Amino acid sequence: MLITSNTTNRFIVPKGWPMKGTSGRKAAVTEAWEEAGVVGEALKEPLGVYAYWKRPSGHFVRVTVKVYLLSAVDVQPDWN
């Protein structure tokens, strides 16, 4: 799933920081809901991995992202 960023309007993969006590799969499902209003089920294993540089507060941090394939079950019609 790709969504558009609120700040740049570019297509991005919904992602967030690791959630303590939560698997990557469950975190992917949570992020899909929080960022795009999508309810679904993710595969157990990641589809792929990529890394990029993020600048959270004036310095750069290298972030590795695991991408999970999500099968959408429901989509909220109006999501902001």
PDB file of C-alpha atoms in Angstrom:
ATOM      1  CA  MET A   1       0.000   0.000   0.000  1.00  0.00           C
ATOM      2  CA  LEU A   2       1.205   3.456  -0.850  1.00  0.00           C
ATOM      3  CA  ILE A   3      -0.229   6.653   0.594  1.00  0.00           C
ATOM      4  CA  THR A   4       0.553  10.312  -0.010  1.00  0.00           C
ATOM      5  CA  SER A   5       2.507  12.221   2.594  1.00  0.00           C
ATOM      6  CA  ASN A   6       0.732  15.145   4.263  1.00  0.00           C
ATOM      7  CA  THR A   7       3.825  17.337   3.986  1.00  0.00           C
ATOM      8  CA  THR A   8       5.232  16.535   0.535  1.00  0.00           C
ATOM      9  CA  ASN A   9       2.297  14.861  -1.279  1.00  0.00           C
ATOM     10  CA  ARG A  10       4.759  12.163  -2.411  1.00  0.00           C
ATOM     11  CA  PHE A  11       3.865   8.494  -2.326  1.00  0.00           C
ATOM     12  CA  ILE A  12       5.225   6.723   0.757  1.00  0.00           C
ATOM     13  CA  VAL A  13       4.885   3.388   2.550  1.00  0.00           C
ATOM     14  CA  PRO A  14       3.063   3.821   5.894  1.00  0.00           C
ATOM     15  CA  LYS A  15       5.655   3.255   8.582  1.00  0.00           C
ATOM     16  CA  GLY A  16       6.430   4.058  12.175  1.00  0.00           C
ATOM     17  CA  TRP A  17       8.987   3.428  14.858  1.00  0.00           C
ATOM     18  CA  PRO A  18       9.220  -0.066  16.396  1.00  0.00           C
ATOM     19  CA  MET A  19       6.568  -0.715  19.045  1.00  0.00           C
ATOM     20  CA  LYS A  20       7.838  -2.430  22.196  1.00  0.00           C
ATOM     21  CA  GLY A  21       6.235  -5.842  22.643  1.00  0.00           C
ATOM     22  CA  THR A  22       4.699  -5.766  19.141  1.00  0.00           C
ATOM     23  CA  SER A  23       5.825  -7.824  16.154  1.00  0.00           C
ATOM     24  CA  GLY A  24       6.755  -6.092  12.896  1.00  0.00           C
ATOM     25  CA  ARG A  25       3.686  -7.644  11.304  1.00  0.00           C
ATOM     26  CA  LYS A  26       1.329  -6.237  13.968  1.00  0.00           C
ATOM     27  CA  ALA A  27       3.032  -2.837  13.818  1.00  0.00           C
ATOM     28  CA  ALA A  28       2.468  -2.752  10.041  1.00  0.00           C
ATOM     29  CA  VAL A  29      -1.256  -3.424  10.539  1.00  0.00           C
ATOM     30  CA  THR A  30      -1.427  -0.668  13.180  1.00  0.00           C
ATOM     31  CA  GLU A  31       0.386   1.863  10.968  1.00  0.00           C
ATOM     32  CA  ALA A  32      -1.899   1.105   8.016  1.00  0.00           C
ATOM     33  CA  TRP A  33      -4.880   1.942  10.231  1.00  0.00           C
ATOM     34  CA  GLU A  34      -3.339   5.046  11.839  1.00  0.00           C
ATOM     35  CA  GLU A  35      -1.918   6.567   8.663  1.00  0.00           C
ATOM     36  CA  ALA A  36      -4.432   5.505   6.023  1.00  0.00           C
ATOM     37  CA  GLY A  37      -7.609   4.168   7.644  1.00  0.00           C
ATOM     38  CA  VAL A  38      -7.000   0.705   6.207  1.00  0.00           C
ATOM     39  CA  VAL A  39      -7.943  -2.455   8.096  1.00  0.00           C
ATOM     40  CA  GLY A  40      -6.202  -5.590   6.918  1.00  0.00           C
ATOM     41  CA  GLU A  41      -4.074  -8.624   7.555  1.00  0.00           C
ATOM     42  CA  ALA A  42      -0.327  -8.737   6.960  1.00  0.00           C
ATOM     43  CA  LEU A  43       1.801 -11.719   6.001  1.00  0.00           C
ATOM     44  CA  LYS A  44       4.004 -13.092   8.788  1.00  0.00           C
ATOM     45  CA  GLU A  45       7.280 -12.481   6.967  1.00  0.00           C
ATOM     46  CA  PRO A  46       8.370  -9.139   5.460  1.00  0.00           C
ATOM     47  CA  LEU A  47       8.139  -8.740   1.702  1.00  0.00           C
ATOM     48  CA  GLY A  48      11.379  -6.759   1.664  1.00  0.00           C
ATOM     49  CA  VAL A  49      13.660  -4.356   3.500  1.00  0.00           C
ATOM     50  CA  TYR A  50      15.118  -0.948   2.647  1.00  0.00           C
ATOM     51  CA  ALA A  51      17.095   1.734   4.459  1.00  0.00           C
ATOM     52  CA  TYR A  52      17.043   5.505   4.310  1.00  0.00           C
ATOM     53  CA  TRP A  53      18.276   8.549   6.237  1.00  0.00           C
ATOM     54  CA  LYS A  54      15.750  10.354   8.445  1.00  0.00           C
ATOM     55  CA  ARG A  55      16.278  13.717  10.129  1.00  0.00           C
ATOM     56  CA  PRO A  56      14.093  13.681  13.273  1.00  0.00           C
ATOM     57  CA  SER A  57      15.518  16.775  15.022  1.00  0.00           C
ATOM     58  CA  GLY A  58      18.457  18.368  13.275  1.00  0.00           C
ATOM     59  CA  HIS A  59      20.597  15.229  12.910  1.00  0.00           C
ATOM     60  CA  PHE A  60      20.447  12.247  10.574  1.00  0.00           C
ATOM     61  CA  VAL A  61      19.601   8.706  11.646  1.00  0.00           C
ATOM     62  CA  ARG A  62      19.836   5.668   9.379  1.00  0.00           C
ATOM     63  CA  VAL A  63      16.543   3.779   9.540  1.00  0.00           C
ATOM     64  CA  THR A  64      15.906   0.247   8.265  1.00  0.00           C
ATOM     65  CA  VAL A  65      12.314  -0.469   7.221  1.00  0.00           C
ATOM     66  CA  LYS A  66      10.743  -3.913   6.905  1.00  0.00           C
ATOM     67  CA  VAL A  67       7.871  -3.893   4.401  1.00  0.00           C
ATOM     68  CA  TYR A  68       4.930  -6.233   4.993  1.00  0.00           C
ATOM     69  CA  LEU A  69       2.355  -7.206   2.393  1.00  0.00           C
ATOM     70  CA  LEU A  70      -1.099  -6.233   3.671  1.00  0.00           C
ATOM     71  CA  SER A  71      -4.374  -7.600   2.374  1.00  0.00           C
ATOM     72  CA  ALA A  72      -6.951  -4.826   2.851  1.00  0.00           C
ATOM     73  CA  VAL A  73     -10.265  -5.937   4.365  1.00  0.00           C
ATOM     74  CA  ASP A  74     -11.824  -2.483   4.831  1.00  0.00           C
ATOM     75  CA  VAL A  75     -10.961   1.111   3.951  1.00  0.00           C
ATOM     76  CA  GLN A  76     -12.414   4.160   5.661  1.00  0.00           C
ATOM     77  CA  PRO A  77     -14.006   6.361   2.950  1.00  0.00           C
ATOM     78  CA  ASP A  78     -12.908   9.683   4.476  1.00  0.00           C
ATOM     79  CA  TRP A  79      -9.559   9.584   6.221  1.00  0.00           C
ATOM     80  CA  ASN A  80      -7.473  12.573   7.269  1.00  0.00           C
TER      81      ASN A  80
END
